[in-house]
mmCIF file of C-alpha atoms in Angstrom:
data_model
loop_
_atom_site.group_PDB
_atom_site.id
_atom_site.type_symbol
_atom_site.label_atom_id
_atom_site.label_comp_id
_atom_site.label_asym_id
_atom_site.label_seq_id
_atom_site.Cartn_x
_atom_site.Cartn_y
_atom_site.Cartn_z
ATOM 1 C CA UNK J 4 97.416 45.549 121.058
ATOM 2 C CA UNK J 5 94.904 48.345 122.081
ATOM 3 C CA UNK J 6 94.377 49.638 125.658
ATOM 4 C CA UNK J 7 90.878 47.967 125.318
ATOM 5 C CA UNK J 8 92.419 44.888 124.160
ATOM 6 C CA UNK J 9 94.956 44.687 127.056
ATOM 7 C CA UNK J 10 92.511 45.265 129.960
ATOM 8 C CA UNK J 11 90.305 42.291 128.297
ATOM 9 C CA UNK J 12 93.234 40.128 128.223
ATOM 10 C CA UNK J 13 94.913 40.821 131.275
ATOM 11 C CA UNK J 14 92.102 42.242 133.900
ATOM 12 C CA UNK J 15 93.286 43.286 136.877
ATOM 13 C CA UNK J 16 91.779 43.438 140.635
ATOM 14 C CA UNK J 17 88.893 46.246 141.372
ATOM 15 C CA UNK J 18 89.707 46.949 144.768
ATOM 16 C CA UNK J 19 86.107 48.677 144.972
ATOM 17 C CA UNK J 20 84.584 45.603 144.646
ATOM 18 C CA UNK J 21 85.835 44.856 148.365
ATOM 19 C CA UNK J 22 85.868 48.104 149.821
ATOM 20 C CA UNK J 23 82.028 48.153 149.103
ATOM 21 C CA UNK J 24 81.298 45.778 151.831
ATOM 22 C CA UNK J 25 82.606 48.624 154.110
ATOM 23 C CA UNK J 26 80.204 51.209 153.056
ATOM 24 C CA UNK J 27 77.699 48.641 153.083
ATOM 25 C CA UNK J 28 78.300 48.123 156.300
ATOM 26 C CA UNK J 29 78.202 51.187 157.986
ATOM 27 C CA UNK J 30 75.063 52.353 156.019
ATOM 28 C CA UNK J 31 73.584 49.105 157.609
ATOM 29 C CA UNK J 32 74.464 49.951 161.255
ATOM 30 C CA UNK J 33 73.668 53.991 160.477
ATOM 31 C CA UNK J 34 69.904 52.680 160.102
ATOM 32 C CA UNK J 35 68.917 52.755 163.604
ATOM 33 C CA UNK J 36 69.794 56.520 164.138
ATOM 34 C CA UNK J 37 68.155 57.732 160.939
ATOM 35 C CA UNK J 38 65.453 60.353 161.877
ATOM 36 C CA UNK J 39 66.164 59.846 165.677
ATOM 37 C CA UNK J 40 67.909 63.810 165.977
ATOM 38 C CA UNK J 41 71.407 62.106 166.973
ATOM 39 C CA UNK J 42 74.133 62.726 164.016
ATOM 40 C CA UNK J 43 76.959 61.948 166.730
ATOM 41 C CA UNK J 44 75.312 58.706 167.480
ATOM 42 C CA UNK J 45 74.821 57.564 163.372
ATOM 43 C CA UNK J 46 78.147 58.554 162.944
ATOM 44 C CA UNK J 47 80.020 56.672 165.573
ATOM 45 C CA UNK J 48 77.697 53.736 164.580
ATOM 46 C CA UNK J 49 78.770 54.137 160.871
ATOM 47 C CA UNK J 50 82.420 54.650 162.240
ATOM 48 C CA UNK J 51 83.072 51.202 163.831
ATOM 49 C CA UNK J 52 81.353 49.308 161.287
ATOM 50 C CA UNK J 53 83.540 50.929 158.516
ATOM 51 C CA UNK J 54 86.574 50.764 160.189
ATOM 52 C CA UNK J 55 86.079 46.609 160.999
ATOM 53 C CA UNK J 56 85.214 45.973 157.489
ATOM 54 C CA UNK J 57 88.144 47.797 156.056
ATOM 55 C CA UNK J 58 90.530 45.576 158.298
ATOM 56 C CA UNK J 59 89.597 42.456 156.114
ATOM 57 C CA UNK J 60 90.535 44.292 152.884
ATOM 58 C CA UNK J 61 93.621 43.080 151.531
ATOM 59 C CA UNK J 62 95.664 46.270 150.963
ATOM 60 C CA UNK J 63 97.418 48.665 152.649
ATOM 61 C CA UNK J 64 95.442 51.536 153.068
ATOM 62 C CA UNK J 65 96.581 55.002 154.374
ATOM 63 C CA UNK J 66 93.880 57.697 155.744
ATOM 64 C CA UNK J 67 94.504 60.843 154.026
ATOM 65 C CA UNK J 68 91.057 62.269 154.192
ATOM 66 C CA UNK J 69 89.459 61.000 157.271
ATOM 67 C CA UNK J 70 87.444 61.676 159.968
ATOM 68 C CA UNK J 71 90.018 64.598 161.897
ATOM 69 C CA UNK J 72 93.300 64.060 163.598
ATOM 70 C CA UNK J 73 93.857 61.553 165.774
ATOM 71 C CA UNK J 74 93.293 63.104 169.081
ATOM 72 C CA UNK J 75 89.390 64.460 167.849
ATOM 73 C CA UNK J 76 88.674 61.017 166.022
ATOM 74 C CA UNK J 77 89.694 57.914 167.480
ATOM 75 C CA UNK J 78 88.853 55.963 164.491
ATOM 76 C CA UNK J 79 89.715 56.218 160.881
ATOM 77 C CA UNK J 80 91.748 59.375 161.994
ATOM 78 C CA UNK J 81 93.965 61.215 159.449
ATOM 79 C CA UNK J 82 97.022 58.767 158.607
ATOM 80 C CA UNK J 83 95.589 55.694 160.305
ATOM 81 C CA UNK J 84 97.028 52.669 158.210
ATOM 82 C CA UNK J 85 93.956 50.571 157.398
ATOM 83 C CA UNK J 86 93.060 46.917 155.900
ATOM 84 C CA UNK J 87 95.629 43.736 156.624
ATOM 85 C CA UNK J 88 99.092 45.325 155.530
ATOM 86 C CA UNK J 89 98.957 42.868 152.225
ATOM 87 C CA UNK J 90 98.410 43.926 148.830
ATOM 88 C CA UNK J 91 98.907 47.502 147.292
ATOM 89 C CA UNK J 92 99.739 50.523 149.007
ATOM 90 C CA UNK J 93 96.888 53.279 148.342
ATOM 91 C CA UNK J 94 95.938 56.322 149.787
ATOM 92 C CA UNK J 95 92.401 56.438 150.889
ATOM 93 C CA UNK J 96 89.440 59.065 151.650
ATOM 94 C CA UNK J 97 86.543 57.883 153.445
ATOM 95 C CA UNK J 98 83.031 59.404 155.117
ATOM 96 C CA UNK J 99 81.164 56.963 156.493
ATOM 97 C CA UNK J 100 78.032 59.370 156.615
ATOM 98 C CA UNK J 101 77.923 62.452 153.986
ATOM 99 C CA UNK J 102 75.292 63.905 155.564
ATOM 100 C CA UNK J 103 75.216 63.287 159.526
ATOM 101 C CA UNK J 104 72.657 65.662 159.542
ATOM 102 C CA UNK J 105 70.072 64.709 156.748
ATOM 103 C CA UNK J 106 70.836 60.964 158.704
ATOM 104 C CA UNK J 107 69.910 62.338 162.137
ATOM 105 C CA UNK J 108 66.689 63.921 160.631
ATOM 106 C CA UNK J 109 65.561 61.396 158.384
ATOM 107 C CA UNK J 110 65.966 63.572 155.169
ATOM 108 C CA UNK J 111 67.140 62.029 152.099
ATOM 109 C CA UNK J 112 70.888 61.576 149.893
ATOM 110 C CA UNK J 113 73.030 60.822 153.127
ATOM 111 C CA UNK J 114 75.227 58.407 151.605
ATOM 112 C CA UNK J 115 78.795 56.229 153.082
ATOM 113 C CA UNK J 116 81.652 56.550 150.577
ATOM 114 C CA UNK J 117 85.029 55.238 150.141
ATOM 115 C CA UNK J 118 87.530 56.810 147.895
ATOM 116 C CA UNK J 119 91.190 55.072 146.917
ATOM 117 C CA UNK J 120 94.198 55.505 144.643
ATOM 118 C CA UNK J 121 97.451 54.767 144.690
ATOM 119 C CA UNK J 122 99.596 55.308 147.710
ATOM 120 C CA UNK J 123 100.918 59.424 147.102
ATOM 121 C CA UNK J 124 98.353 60.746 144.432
ATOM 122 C CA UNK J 125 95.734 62.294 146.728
ATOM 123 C CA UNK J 126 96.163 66.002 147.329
ATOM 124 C CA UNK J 127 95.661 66.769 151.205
ATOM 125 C CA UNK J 128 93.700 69.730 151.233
ATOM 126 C CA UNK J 129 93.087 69.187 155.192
ATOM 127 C CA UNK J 130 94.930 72.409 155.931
ATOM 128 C CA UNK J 131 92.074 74.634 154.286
ATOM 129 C CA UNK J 132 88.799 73.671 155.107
ATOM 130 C CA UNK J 133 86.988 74.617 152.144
ATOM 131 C CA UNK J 134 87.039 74.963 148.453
ATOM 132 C CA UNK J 135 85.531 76.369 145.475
ATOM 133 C CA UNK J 136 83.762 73.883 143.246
ATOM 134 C CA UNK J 137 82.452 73.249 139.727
ATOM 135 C CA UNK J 138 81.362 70.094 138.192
ATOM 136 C CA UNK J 139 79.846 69.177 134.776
ATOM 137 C CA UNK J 140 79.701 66.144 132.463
ATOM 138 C CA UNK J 141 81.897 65.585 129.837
ATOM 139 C CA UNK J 142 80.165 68.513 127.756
ATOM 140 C CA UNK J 143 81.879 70.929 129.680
ATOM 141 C CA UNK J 144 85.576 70.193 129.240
ATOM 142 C CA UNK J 145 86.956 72.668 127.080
ATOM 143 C CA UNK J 146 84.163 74.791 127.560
ATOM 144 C CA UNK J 147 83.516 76.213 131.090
ATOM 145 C CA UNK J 148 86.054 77.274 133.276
ATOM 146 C CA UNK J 149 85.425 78.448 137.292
ATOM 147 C CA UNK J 150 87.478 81.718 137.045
ATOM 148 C CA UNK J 151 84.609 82.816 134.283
ATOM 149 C CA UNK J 152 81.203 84.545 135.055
ATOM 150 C CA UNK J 153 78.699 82.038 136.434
ATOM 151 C CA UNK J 154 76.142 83.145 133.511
ATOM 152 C CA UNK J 155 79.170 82.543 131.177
ATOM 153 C CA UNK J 156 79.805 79.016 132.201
ATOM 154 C CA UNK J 157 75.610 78.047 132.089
ATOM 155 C CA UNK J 158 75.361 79.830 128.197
ATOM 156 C CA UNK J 159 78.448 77.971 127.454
ATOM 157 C CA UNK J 160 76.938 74.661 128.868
ATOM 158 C CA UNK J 161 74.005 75.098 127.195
ATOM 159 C CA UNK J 162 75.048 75.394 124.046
ATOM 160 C CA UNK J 163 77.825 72.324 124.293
ATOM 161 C CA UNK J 164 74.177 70.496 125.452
ATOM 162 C CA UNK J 165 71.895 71.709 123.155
ATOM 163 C CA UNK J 166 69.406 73.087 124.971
ATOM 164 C CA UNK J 167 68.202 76.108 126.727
ATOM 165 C CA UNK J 168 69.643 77.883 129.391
ATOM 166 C CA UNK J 169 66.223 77.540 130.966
ATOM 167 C CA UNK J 170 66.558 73.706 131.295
ATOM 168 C CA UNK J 171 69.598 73.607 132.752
ATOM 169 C CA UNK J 172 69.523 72.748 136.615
ATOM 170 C CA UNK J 173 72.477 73.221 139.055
ATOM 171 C CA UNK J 174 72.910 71.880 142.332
ATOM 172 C CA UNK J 175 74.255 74.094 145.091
ATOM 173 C CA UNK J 176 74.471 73.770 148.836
ATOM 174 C CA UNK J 177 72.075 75.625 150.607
ATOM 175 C CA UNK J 178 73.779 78.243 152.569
ATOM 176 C CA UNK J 179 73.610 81.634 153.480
ATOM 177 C CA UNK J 180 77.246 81.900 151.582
ATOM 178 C CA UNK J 181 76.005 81.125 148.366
ATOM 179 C CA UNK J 182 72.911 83.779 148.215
ATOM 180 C CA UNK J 183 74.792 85.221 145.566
ATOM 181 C CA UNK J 184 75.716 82.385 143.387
ATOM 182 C CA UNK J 185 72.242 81.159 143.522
ATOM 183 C CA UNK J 186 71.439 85.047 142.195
ATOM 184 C CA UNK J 187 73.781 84.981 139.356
ATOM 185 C CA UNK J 188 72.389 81.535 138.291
ATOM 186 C CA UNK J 189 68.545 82.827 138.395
ATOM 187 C CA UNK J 190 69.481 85.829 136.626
ATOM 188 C CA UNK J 191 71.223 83.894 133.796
ATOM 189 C CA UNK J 192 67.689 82.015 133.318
ATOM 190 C CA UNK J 193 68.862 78.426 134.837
ATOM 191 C CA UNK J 194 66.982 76.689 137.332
ATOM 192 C CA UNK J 195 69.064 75.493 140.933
ATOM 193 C CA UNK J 196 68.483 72.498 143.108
ATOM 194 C CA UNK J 197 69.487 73.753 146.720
ATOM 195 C CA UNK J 198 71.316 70.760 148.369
ATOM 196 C CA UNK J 199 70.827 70.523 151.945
ATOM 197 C CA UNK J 200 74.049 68.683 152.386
ATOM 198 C CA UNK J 201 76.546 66.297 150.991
ATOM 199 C CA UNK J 202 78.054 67.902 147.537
ATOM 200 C CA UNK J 203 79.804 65.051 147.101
ATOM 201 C CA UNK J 204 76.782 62.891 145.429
ATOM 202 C CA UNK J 205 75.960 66.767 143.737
ATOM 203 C CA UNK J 206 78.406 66.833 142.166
ATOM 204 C CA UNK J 207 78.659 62.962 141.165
ATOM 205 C CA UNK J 208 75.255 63.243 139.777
ATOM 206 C CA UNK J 209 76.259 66.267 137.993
ATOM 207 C CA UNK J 210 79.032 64.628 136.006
ATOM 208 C CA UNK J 211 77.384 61.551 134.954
ATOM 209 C CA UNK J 212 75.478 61.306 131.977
ATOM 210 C CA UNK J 213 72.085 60.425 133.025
ATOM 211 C CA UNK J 214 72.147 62.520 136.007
ATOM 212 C CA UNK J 215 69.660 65.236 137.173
ATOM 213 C CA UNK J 216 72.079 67.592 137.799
ATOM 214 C CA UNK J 217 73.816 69.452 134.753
ATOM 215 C CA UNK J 218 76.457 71.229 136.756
ATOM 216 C CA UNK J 219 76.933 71.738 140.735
ATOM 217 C CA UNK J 220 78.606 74.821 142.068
ATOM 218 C CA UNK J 221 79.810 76.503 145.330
ATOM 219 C CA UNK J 222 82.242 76.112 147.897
ATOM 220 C CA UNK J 223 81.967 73.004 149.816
ATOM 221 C CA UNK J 224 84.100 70.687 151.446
ATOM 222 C CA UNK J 225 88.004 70.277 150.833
ATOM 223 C CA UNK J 226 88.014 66.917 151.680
ATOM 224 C CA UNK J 227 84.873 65.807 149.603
ATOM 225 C CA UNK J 228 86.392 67.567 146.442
ATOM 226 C CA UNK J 229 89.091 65.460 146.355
ATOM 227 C CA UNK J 230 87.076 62.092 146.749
ATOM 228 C CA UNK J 231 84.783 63.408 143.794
ATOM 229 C CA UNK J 232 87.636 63.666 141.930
ATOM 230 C CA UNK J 233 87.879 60.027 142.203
ATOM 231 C CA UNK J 234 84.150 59.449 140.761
ATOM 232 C CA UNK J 235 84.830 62.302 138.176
ATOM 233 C CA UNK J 236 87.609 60.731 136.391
ATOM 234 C CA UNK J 237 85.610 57.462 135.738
ATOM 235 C CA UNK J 238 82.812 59.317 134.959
ATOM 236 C CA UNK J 239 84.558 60.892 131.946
ATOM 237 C CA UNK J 240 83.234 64.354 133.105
ATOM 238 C CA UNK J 241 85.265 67.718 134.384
ATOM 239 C CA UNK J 242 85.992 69.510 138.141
ATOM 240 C CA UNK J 243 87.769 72.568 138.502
ATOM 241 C CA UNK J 244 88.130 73.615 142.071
ATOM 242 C CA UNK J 245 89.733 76.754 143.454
ATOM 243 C CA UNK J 246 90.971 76.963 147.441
ATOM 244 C CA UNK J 247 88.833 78.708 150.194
ATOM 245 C CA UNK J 248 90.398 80.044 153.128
ATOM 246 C CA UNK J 249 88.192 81.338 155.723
ATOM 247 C CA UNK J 250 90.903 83.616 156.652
ATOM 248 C CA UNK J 251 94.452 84.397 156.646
ATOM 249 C CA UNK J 252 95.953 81.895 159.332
ATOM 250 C CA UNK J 253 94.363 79.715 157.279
ATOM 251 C CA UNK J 254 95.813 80.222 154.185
ATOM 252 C CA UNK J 255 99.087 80.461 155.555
ATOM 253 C CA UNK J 256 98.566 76.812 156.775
ATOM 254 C CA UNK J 257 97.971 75.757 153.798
ATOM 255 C CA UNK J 258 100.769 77.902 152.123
ATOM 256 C CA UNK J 259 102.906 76.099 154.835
ATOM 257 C CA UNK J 260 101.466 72.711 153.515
ATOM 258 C CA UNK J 261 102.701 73.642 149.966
ATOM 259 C CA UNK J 262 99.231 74.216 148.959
ATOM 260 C CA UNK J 263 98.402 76.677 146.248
ATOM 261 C CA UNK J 264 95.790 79.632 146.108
ATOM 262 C CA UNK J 265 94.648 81.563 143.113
ATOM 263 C CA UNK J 266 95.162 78.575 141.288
ATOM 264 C CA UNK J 267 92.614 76.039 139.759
ATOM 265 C CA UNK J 268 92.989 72.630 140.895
ATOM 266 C CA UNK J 269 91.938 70.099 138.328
ATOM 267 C CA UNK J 270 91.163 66.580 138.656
ATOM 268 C CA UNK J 271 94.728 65.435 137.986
ATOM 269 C CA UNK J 272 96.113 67.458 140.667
ATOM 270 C CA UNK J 273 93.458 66.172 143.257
ATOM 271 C CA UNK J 274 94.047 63.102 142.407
ATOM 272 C CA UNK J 275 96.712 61.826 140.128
ATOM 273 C CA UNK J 276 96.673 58.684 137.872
ATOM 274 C CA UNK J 277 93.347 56.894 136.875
ATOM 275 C CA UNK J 278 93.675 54.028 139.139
ATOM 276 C CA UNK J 279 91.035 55.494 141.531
ATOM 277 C CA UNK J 280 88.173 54.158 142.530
ATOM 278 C CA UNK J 281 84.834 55.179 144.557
ATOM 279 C CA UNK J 282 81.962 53.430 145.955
ATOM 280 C CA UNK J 283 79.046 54.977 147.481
ATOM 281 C CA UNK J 284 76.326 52.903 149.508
ATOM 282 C CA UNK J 285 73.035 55.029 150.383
ATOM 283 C CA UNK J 286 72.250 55.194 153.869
ATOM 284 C CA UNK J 287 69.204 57.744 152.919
ATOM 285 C CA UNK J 288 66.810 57.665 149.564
ATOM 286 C CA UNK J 289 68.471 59.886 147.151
ATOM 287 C CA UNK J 290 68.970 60.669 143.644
ATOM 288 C CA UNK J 291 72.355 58.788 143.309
ATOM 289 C CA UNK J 292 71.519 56.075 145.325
ATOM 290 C CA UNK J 293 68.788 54.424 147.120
ATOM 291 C CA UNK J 294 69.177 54.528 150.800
ATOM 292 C CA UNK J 295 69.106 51.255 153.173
ATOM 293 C CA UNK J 296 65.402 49.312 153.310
ATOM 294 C CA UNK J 297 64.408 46.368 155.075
ATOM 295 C CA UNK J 298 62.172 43.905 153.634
ATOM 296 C CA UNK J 299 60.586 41.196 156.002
ATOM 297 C CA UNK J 300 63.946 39.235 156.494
ATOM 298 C CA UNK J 301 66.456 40.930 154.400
ATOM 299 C CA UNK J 302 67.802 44.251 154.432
ATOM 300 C CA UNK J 303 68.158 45.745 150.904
ATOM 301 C CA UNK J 304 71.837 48.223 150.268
ATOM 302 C CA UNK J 305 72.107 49.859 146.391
ATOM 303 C CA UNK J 306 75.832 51.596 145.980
ATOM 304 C CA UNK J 307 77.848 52.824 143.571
ATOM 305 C CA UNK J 308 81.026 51.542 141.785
ATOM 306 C CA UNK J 309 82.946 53.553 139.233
ATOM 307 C CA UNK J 310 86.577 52.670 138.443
ATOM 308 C CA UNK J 311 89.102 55.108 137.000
ATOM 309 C CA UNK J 312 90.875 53.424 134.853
ATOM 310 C CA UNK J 313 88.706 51.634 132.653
ATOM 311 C CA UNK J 314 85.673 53.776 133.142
ATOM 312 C CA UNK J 315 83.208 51.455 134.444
ATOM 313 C CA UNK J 316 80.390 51.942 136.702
ATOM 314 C CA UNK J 317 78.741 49.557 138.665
ATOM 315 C CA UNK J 318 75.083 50.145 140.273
ATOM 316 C CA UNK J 319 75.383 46.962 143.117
ATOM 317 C CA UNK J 320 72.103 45.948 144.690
ATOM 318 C CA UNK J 321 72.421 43.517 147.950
ATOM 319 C CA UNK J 322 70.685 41.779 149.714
ATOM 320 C CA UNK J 323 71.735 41.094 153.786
ATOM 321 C CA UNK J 324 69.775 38.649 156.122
ATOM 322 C CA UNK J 325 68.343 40.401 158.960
ATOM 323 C CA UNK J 326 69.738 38.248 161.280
ATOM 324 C CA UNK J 327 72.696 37.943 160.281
ATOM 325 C CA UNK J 328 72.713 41.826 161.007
ATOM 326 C CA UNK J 329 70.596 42.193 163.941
ATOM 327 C CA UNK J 330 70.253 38.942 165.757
#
């Protein structure tokens, strides 16, 4: 019997489908801050909604990526066990706002995401802040590689694409960091798309296949590379990320942590296996998902689904009574 045969016969459970409520919810209870100048206040909002939702999930959910250690976040801290100890063991990223600050100033793509696979496959990068990142589509596997010349990589894309260098678009945070990146990517003849924040839905958009984005560069995040190595790997597409220290007590933390530098990190070593999963709701408009609306009596979420393992992603739109919400 064929792999596609087997999952039809035998399906199994898509934990995503329940962990969406949780992003859900804390994009719901983010909507009062959004534009009012307070990221600490969204956050915290987003925070305890997440963290009540999760408790109803049956699994047994360990905090790898989270929102700091324990003493600096007193909820969904780094190792917190989550969910209602039954089911499997996973490991689990979460952030219930990319994008405090596009939240706190009304500006769009802040999104709440949840990222999960089994217990002991996600690398914890939290020793080393930051990391070096490229994402493509599927066209690029085999073809670009992060340690080559950015112009390299974009004529290489290109071609795999066919189409011009000159139509290709790449997605980059906007920082003063990257003034050189962004350089190198003019000067090859692509076009960029400066991200104010949140690479994470950069780079998803990037590696799906009807996406805006044809690649997303830069160094972003730790943390949010490894969850979009959990969207990657349904998406069929390719990340190649390379460690950032911001100096050398830093690397040596993460040399301590058995971490490796010099060394390209693909998506099997940020995440290992193909039962992940990843589910984004948007809090703000953006171009992965729309962000939170409310429409006379109902408040209106759109998220994200993609599963791992059998490659599917699910666009979920819902519909919430206002009063069940704010009353």
């Amino acid at each position: 019997m064929s792999e596609t045969a087997d999952v039809y016969q035998h399906p199994d459970r898509n934990l995503a489908l329940e962990l969406v409520r949780a992003t859900e919810g804390a994009a719901i209870r983010a909507v009062p801050f959004i534009g009012k100048g307070d990221k600490n206040a969204a956050d915290g909002a987003a925070v305890d909604a997440m963290r009540k939702f999760l408790a109803t999930v049956n699994f047994r959910g360990t905090v790898v990526i989270g929102e700091g250690e324990k003493d600096e976040a007193p909820m969904l801290y780094n190792g917190e066990v989550v969910g209602n100890g039954e089911g499997p063991e996973c490991d689990i990223a979460v952030d219930p706002i990319d994008g405090t600050s596009l939240t706190a100033a009304g500006r769009p793509n802040a999104i709440s995401m949840i990222a999960a696979s089994d217990r002991g496959t996600m690398l914890d990068a939290s020793s080393v802040f930051y990391m070096d990142k490229l994402v493509c589509g599927a066209a690029g596997i085999g073809v670009v590689d992060i340690r080559q010349p950015v112009g390299e990589n974009l004529r290489a894309l290109a071609k795999a694409l066919d189409k011009p260098v000159g139509e290709l678009k790449v997605a980059i945070l906007d920082r003063p960091r990257h003034a050189g990146l962004i350089a190198q990517v003019h000067e090859a003849g692509a076009g960029t798309s400066l991200l104010l924040d949140g690479d994470v839905a950069g780079g998803i958009d990037a590696a799906s296949r009807d996406g805006q984005f044809d690649m997303c560069l830069g160094i972003g995040g730790s943390p949010e590379g490894v969850a979009t190595a959990c969207a990657v790997k349904a998406l069929g597409g390719l990340i190649q990320t390379v460690l950032a220290p911001k100096d050398d007590e830093e690397k040596q933390h993460g040399i301590d942590a058995g971490l490796k530098f010099d060394h390209v990190y693909t998506a099997d070593e940020l995440v290992g296996g193909d039962n992940t999963f990843f589910v984004a709701t948007g809090v703000t408009d953006g171009s992965l998902v729309s962000g939170v609306h409310q429409l006379g009596p109902i408040i209106r979420t759109e998220s994200i689904i993609l599963r791992g393992r059998s490659g599917t992603i699910r666009r979920v739109s819902a519909d919430h009574l206002v009063e069940k919400w704010l009353g």
